[in-house]
CSV table of C-alpha atoms in Angstrom, one decimal:
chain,number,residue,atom,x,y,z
Z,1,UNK,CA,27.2,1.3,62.3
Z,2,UNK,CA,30.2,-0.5,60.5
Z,3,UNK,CA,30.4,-0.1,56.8
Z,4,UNK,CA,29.4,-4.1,55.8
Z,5,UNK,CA,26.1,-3.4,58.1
Z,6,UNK,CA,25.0,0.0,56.0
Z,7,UNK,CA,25.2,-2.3,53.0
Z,8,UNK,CA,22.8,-5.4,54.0
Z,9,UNK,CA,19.3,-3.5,54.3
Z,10,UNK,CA,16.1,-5.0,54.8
Z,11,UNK,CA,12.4,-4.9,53.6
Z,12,UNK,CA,12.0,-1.4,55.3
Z,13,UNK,CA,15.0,0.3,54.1
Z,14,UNK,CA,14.6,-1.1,50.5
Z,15,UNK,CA,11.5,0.7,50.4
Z,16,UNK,CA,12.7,4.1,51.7
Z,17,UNK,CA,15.8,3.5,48.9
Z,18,UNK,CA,13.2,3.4,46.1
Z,19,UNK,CA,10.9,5.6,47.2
Z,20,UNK,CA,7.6,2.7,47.5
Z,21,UNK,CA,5.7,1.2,50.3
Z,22,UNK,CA,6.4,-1.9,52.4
Z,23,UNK,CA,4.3,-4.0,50.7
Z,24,UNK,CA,6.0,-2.8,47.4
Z,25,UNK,CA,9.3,-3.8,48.1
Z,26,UNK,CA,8.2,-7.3,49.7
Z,27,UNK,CA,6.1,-7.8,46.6
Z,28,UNK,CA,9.6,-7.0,44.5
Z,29,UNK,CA,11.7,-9.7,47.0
Z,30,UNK,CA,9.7,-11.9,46.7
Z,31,UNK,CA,8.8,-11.9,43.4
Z,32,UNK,CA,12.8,-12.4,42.3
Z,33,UNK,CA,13.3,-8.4,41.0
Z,34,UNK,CA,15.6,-7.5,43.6
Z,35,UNK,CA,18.1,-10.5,44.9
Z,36,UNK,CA,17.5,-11.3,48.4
Z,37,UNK,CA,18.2,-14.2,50.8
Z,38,UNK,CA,17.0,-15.0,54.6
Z,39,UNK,CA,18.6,-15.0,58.1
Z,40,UNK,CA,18.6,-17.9,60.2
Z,41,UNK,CA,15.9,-16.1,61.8
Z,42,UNK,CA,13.6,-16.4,58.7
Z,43,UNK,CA,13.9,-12.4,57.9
Z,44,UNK,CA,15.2,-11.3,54.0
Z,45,UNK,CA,17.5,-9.0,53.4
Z,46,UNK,CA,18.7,-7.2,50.2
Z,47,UNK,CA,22.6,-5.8,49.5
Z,48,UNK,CA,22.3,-2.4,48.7
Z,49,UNK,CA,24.3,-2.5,45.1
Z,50,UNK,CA,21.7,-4.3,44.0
Z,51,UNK,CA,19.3,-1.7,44.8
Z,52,UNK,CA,21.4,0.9,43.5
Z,53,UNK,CA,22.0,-1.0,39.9
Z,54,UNK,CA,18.1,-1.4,40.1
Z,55,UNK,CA,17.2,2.2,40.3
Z,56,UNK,CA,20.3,2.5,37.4
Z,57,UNK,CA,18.9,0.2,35.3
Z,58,UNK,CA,21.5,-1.9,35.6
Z,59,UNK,CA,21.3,-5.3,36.0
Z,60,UNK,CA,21.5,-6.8,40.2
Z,61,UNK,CA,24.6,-8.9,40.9
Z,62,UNK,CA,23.4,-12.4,41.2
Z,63,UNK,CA,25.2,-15.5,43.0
Z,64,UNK,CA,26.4,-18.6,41.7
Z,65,UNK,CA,25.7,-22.3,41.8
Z,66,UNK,CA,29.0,-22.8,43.7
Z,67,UNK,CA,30.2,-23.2,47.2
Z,68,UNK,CA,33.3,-22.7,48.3
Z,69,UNK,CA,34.7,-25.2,51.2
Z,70,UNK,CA,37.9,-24.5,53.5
Z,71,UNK,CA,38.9,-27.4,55.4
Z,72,UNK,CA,41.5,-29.7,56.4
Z,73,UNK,CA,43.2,-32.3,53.7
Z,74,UNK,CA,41.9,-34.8,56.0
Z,75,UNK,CA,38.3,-33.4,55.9
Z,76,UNK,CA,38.0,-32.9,52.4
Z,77,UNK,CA,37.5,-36.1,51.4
Z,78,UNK,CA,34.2,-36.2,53.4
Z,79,UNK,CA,33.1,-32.7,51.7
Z,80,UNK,CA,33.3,-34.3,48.3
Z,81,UNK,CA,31.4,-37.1,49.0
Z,82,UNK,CA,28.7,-34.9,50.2
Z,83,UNK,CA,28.5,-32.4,47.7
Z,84,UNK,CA,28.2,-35.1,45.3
Z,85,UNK,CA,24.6,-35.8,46.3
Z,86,UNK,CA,23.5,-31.9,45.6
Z,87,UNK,CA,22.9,-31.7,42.0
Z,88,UNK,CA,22.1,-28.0,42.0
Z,89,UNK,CA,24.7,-27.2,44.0
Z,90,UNK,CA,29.2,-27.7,42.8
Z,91,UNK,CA,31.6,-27.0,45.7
Z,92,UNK,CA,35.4,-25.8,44.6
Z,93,UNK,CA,37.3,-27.9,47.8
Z,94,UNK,CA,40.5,-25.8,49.5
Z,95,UNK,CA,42.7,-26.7,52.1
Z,96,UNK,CA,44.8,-23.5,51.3
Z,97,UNK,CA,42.8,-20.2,52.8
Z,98,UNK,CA,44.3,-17.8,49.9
Z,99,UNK,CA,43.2,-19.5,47.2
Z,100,UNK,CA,40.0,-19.7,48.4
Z,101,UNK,CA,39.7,-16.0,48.9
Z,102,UNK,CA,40.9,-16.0,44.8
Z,103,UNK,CA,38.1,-18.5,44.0
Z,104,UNK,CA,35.4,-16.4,45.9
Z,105,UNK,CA,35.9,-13.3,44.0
Z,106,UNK,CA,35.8,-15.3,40.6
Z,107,UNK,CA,32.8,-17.1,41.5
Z,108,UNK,CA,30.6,-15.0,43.7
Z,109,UNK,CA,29.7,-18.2,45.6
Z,110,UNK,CA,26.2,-19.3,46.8
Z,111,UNK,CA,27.7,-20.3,49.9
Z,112,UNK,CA,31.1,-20.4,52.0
Z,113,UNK,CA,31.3,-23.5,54.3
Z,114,UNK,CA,34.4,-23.3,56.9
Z,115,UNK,CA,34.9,-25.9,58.5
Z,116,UNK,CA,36.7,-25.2,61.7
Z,117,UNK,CA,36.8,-28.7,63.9
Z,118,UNK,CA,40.2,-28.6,64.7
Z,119,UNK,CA,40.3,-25.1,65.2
Z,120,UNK,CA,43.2,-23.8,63.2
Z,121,UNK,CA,43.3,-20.0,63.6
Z,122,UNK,CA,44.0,-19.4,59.6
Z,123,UNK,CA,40.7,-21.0,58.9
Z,124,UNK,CA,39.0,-19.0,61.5
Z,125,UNK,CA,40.7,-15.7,60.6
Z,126,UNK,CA,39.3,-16.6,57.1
Z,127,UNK,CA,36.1,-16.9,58.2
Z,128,UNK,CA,36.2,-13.5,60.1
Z,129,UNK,CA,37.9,-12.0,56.2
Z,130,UNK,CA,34.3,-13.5,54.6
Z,131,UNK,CA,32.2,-11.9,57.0
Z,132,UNK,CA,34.0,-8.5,56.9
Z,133,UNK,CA,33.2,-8.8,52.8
Z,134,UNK,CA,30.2,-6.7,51.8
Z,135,UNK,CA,30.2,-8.0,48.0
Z,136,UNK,CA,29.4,-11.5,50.1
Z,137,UNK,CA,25.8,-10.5,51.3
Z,138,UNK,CA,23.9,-12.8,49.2
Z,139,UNK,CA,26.7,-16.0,49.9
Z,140,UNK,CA,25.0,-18.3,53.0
Z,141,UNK,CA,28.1,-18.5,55.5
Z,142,UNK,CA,28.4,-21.7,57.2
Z,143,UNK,CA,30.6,-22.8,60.0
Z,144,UNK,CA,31.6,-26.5,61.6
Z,145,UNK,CA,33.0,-25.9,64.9
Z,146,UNK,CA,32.0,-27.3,68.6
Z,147,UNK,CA,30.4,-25.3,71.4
Z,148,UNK,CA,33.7,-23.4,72.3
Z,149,UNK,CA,34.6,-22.2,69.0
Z,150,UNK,CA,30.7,-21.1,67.8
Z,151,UNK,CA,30.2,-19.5,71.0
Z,152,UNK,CA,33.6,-17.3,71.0
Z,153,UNK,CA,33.0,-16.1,67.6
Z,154,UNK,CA,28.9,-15.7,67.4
Z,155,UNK,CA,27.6,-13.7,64.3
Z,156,UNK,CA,24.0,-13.8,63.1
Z,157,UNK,CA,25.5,-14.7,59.5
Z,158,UNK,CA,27.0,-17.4,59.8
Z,159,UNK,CA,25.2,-20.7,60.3
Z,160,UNK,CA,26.5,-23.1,63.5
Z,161,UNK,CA,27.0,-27.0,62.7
Z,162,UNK,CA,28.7,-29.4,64.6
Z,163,UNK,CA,29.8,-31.5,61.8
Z,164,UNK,CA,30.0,-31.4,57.9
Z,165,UNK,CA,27.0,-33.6,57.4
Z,166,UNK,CA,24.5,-30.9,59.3
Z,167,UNK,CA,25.8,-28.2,57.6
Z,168,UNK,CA,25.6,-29.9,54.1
Z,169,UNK,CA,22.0,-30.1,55.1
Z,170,UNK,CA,21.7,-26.4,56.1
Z,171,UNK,CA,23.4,-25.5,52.7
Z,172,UNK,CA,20.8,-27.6,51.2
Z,173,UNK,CA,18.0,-25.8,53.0
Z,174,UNK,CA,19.2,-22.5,52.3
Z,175,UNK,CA,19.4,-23.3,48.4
Z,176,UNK,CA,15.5,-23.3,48.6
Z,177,UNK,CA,15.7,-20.2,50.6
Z,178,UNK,CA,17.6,-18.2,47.5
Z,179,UNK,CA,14.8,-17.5,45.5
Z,180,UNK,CA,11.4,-18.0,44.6
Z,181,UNK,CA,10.3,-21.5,42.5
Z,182,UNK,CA,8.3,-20.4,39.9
Z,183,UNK,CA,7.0,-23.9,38.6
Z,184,UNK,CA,3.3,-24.9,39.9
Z,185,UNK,CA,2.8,-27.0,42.7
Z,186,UNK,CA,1.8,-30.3,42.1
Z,187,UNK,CA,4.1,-31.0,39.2
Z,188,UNK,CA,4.8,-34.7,38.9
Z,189,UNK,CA,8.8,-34.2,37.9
Z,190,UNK,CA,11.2,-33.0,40.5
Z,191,UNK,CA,12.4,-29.5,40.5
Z,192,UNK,CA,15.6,-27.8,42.0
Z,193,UNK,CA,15.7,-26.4,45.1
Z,194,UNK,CA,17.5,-23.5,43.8
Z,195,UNK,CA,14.3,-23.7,40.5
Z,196,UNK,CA,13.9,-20.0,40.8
Z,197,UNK,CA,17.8,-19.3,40.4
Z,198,UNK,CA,18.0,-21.9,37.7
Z,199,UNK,CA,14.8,-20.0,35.8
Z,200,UNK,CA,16.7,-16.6,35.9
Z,201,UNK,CA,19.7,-18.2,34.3
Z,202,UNK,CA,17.7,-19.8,31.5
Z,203,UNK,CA,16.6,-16.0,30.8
Z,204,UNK,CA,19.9,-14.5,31.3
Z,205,UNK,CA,21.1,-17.0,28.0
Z,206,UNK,CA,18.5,-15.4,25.9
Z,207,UNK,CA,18.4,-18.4,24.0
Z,208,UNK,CA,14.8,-19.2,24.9
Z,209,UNK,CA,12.5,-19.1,20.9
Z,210,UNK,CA,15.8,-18.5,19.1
Z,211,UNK,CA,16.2,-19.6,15.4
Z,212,UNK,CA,18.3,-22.9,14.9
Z,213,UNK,CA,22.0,-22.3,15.0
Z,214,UNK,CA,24.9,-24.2,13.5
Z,215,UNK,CA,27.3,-24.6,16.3
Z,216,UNK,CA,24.2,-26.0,18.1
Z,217,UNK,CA,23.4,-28.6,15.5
Z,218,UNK,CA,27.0,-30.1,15.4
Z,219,UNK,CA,26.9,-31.1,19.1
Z,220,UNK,CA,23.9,-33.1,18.5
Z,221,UNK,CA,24.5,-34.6,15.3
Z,222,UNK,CA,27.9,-35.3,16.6
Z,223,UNK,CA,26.1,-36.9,20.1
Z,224,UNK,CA,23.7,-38.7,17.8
Z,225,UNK,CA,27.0,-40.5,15.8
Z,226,UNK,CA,28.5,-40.9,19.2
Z,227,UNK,CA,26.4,-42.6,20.8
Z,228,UNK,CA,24.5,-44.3,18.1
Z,229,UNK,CA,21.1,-43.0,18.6
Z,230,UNK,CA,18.5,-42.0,16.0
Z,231,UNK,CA,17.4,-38.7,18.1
Z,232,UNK,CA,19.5,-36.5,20.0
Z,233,UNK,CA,18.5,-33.0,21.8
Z,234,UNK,CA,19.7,-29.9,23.0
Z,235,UNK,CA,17.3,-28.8,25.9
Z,236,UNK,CA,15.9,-26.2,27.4
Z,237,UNK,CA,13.6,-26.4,30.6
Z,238,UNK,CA,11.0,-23.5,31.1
Z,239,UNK,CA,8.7,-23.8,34.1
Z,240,UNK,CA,6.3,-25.3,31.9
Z,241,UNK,CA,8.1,-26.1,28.3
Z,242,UNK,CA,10.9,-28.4,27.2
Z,243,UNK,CA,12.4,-26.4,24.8
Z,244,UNK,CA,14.6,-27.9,21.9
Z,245,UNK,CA,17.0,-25.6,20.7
Z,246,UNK,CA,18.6,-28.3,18.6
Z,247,UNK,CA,17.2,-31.5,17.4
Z,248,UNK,CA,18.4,-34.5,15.6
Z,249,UNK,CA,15.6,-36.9,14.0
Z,250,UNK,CA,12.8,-35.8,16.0
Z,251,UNK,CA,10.3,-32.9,14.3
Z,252,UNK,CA,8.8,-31.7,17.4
Z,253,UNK,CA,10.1,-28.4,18.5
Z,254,UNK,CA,9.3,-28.8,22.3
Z,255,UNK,CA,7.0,-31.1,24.7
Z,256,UNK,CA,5.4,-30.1,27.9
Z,257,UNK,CA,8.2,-29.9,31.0
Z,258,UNK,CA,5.8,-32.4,32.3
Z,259,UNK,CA,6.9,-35.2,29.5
Z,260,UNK,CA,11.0,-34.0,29.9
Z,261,UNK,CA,13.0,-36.6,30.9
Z,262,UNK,CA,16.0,-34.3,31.5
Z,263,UNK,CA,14.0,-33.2,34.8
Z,264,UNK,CA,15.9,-35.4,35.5
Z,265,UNK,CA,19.2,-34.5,34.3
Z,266,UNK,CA,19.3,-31.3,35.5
Z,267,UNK,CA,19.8,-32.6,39.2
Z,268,UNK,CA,22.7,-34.6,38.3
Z,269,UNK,CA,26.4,-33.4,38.1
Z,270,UNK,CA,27.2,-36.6,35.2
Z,271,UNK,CA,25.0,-38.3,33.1
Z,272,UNK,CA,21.4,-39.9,34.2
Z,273,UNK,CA,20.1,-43.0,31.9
Z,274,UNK,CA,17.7,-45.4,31.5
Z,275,UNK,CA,18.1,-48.4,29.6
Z,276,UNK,CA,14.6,-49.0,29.7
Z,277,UNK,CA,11.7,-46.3,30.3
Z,278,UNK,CA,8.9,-48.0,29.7
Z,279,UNK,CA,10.3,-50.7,32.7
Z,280,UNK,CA,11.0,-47.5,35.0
Z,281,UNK,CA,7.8,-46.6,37.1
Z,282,UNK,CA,8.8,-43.1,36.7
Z,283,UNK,CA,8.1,-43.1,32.9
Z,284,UNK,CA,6.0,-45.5,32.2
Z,285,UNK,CA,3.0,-43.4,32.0
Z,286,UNK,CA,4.3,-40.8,30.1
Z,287,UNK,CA,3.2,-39.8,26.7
Z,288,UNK,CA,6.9,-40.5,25.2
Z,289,UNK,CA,6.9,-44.2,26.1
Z,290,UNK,CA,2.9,-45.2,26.7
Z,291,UNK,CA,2.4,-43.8,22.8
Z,292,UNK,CA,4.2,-42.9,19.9
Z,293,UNK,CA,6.8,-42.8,19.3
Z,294,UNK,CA,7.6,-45.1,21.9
Z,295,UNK,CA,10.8,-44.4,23.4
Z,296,UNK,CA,12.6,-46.7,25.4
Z,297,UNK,CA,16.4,-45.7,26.0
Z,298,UNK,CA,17.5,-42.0,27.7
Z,299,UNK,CA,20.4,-40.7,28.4
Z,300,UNK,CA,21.3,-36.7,29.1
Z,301,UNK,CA,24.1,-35.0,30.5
Z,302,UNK,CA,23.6,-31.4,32.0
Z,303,UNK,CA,23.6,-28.0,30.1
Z,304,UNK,CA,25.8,-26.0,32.5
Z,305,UNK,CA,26.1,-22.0,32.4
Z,306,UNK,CA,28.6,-19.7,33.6
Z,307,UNK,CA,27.3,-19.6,37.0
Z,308,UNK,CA,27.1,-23.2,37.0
Z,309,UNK,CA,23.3,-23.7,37.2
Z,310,UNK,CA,21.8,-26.5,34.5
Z,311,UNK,CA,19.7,-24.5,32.4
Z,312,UNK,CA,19.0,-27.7,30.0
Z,313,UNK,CA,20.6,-30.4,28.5
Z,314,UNK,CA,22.1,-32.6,25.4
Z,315,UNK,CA,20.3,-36.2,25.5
Z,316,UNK,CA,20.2,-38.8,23.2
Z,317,UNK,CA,17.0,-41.4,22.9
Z,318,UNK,CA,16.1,-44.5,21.2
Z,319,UNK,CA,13.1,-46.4,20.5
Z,320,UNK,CA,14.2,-49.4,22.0
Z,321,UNK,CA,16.2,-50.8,25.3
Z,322,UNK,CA,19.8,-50.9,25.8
Z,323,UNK,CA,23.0,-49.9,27.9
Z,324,UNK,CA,25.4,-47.2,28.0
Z,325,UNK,CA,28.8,-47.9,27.8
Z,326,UNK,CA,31.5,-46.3,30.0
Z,327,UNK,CA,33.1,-44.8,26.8
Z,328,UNK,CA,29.6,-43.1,25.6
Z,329,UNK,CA,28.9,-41.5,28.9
Z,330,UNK,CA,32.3,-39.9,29.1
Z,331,UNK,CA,31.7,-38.9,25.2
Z,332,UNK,CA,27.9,-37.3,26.1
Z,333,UNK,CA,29.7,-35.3,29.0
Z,334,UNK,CA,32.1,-34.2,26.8
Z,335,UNK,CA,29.7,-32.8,24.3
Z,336,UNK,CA,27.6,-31.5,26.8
Z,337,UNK,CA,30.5,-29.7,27.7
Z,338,UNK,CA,30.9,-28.0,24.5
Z,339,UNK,CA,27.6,-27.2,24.5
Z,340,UNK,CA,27.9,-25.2,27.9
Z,341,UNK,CA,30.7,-23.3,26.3
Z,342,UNK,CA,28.8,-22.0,23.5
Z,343,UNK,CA,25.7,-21.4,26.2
Z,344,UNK,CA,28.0,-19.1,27.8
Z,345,UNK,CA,29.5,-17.6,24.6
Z,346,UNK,CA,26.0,-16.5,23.6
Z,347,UNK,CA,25.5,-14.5,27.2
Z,348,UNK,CA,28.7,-13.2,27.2
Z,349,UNK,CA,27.7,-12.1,23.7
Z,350,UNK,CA,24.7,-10.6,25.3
Z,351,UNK,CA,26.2,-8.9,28.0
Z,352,UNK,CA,28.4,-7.0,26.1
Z,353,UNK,CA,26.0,-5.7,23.4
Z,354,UNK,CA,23.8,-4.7,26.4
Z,355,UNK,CA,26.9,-2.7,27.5
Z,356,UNK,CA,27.6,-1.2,24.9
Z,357,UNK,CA,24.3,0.0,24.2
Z,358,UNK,CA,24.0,1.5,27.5
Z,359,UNK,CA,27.7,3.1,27.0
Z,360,UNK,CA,26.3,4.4,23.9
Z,361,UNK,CA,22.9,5.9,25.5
Z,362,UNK,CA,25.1,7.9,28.3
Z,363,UNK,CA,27.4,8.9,25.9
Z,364,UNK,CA,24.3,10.4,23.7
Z,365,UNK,CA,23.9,14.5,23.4
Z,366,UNK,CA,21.3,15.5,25.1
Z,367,UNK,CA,18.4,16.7,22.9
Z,368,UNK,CA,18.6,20.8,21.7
Z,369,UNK,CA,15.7,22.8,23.4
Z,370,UNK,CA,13.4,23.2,20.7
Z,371,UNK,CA,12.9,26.7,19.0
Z,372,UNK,CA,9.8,28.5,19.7
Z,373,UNK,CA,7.9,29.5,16.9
């Protein structure tokens, strides 16, 4: 069995690695413990490292909320536009089969999308470098090629379109595949398709319950000056919370996710508005804008952390109707912007105090044998 096989195992050999029953380790799949995704045949499997770091108590390597597209100059075009319709989901675009190979290892992508209509052997040998790539078991691999192509080089990884539209829609299919979603069914907001993915993240910034922090509070005040609103907010969505890590003029500390406009938000790569809420039938009804205090004007741009996945958001409100300017979107990005930096400061922060407190364990004496009276 080649090397890049021994390391994709399935529900069975999970549960011989850690010693537990079937059920056990479909339980732990499932649940979101132990990183998994599905074959086009429906069936999860798990990379072993992640196993291994489980049973080490280190944490499993998780993906990305980026995919990375080889094609033609001519063909990239179409990608972009495509991608731009996926609000979960960024694509880095290459024409150039080396850089791409760089971009992968820095991003650990969600998914690798070759496109391979006119054939061009680089593109294919790339394709045959990705599959070879054991740190890749987690990453969907997609192809676009014809009959002749797809049937020359068949592997059960890689996913078969004939052209970039159908496998923009298998990309999108597989996001919900990733992981669990976590959020009740039945919710009245729309969730991500990669929810479960996005959830981890949130955790993984430990910012959830913190106190209020300075750096924080500047981006909102400074979004609130901006823009010229009397209430601006740093957001964090839980599966049933919206969280306010900062606020500006409003004294709640969070709302249910149910009243959360940046539900919204979240699915958007720029900024989402609404110049009037109580005229949009999607907010209407909702506590916010039916009651006090009344809001009338939105406007959010997402909360993006290192892995790309919009784990919140900076918005700004009003209490009554108007536009956004060209000028104040781009600023609200921009801050937004900031505010991801300092998202991912904070876990990187994290990650390293984690690290060094497990250095610190392993380089610990071991206890002296206690003396016998």
């Amino acid at each position: 069995m080649a090397k890049a096989q021994k390391d994709i195992l399935t529900t069975a050999d999970t549960a011989r690695l850690l010693g537990v029953s079937v059920r056990t380790a479909q339980l732990l799949i499932e649940g979101g413990s132990i990183p998994s995704w599905k074959t086009p045949g429906g069936h999860r499997r798990v990379y072993r490292a992640d196993i291994e770091a489980l049973i080490e108590g280190r944490p499993p390597s998780l993906l990305s909320a980026t995919a990375v597209v080889v094609a033609s100059a001519g063909r990239l075009p179409d990608y972009e536009l495509l991608f731009a319709g996926i609000g979960e989901c960024t694509a880095e675009l290459f024409t150039d089969t080396h850089a791409a190979l760089l971009a992968i290892g820095a991003t650990r992508p969600c998914a690798v999308l070759v496109d391979l209509a006119d054939a061009d052997p680089l593109r294919l040998a790339f394709l045959h470098s990705v599959l070879a790539d054991p740190s890749l078991g987690h990453s969907r691999i997609l192809a676009v090629a014809d009959g002749s192509i797809a049937a020359a080089d068949r592997h059960d990884r890689v996913i078969r379109s004939g052209t970039a539209e159908q496998a923009v829609a298998a990309l999108r299919r597989s996001l919900a595949d990733a992981g669990p979603v976590t959020v009740p069914t039945g919710t009245a907001f729309p969730i991500a398709l990669n929810e479960g993915q996005r959830l981890a993240a949130l955790e993984r910034t430990g910012l959830l319950d913190t106190a209020p922090e300075e750096a924080f509070d500047r981006v909102t005040w400074l979004a609130a000056q901006a823009l010229g609103a009397p209430i601006s907010l740093l957001t964090l969505l839980t599966p049933t919370r919206q969280w306010f890590k900062s606020r500006f003029g409003l004294d709640l500390p969070e709302t249910p996710r149910s009243w959360a406009f940046c539900n919204y938000t979240i699915l958007q790569k720029r900024v989402f508005a609404v110049e009037d809420l109580a005229a949009d039938p999607r907010f209407a009804d909702n506590p916010a804008v039916a009651g006090e205090p009344g809001f009338r004007f939105y406007a959010g741009a997402p909360i993006l952390d290192g892995a790309g996945f919009a784990v919140g958001s900076l918005c700004v409100i009003d209490c009554r109707p108007r536009g956004l300017e060209e000028q104040e979107a781009q600023a609200l990005l921009a801050l937004a912007g900031l505010a991801s930096a300092e998202v991912r400061l904070r876990a990187t922060e994290r990650q390293l105090r984690e690290a060094l407190r497990q250095a610190g364990r392993r380089a610990e004496p071991p206890s002296p044998a206690r003396a016998g009276p």
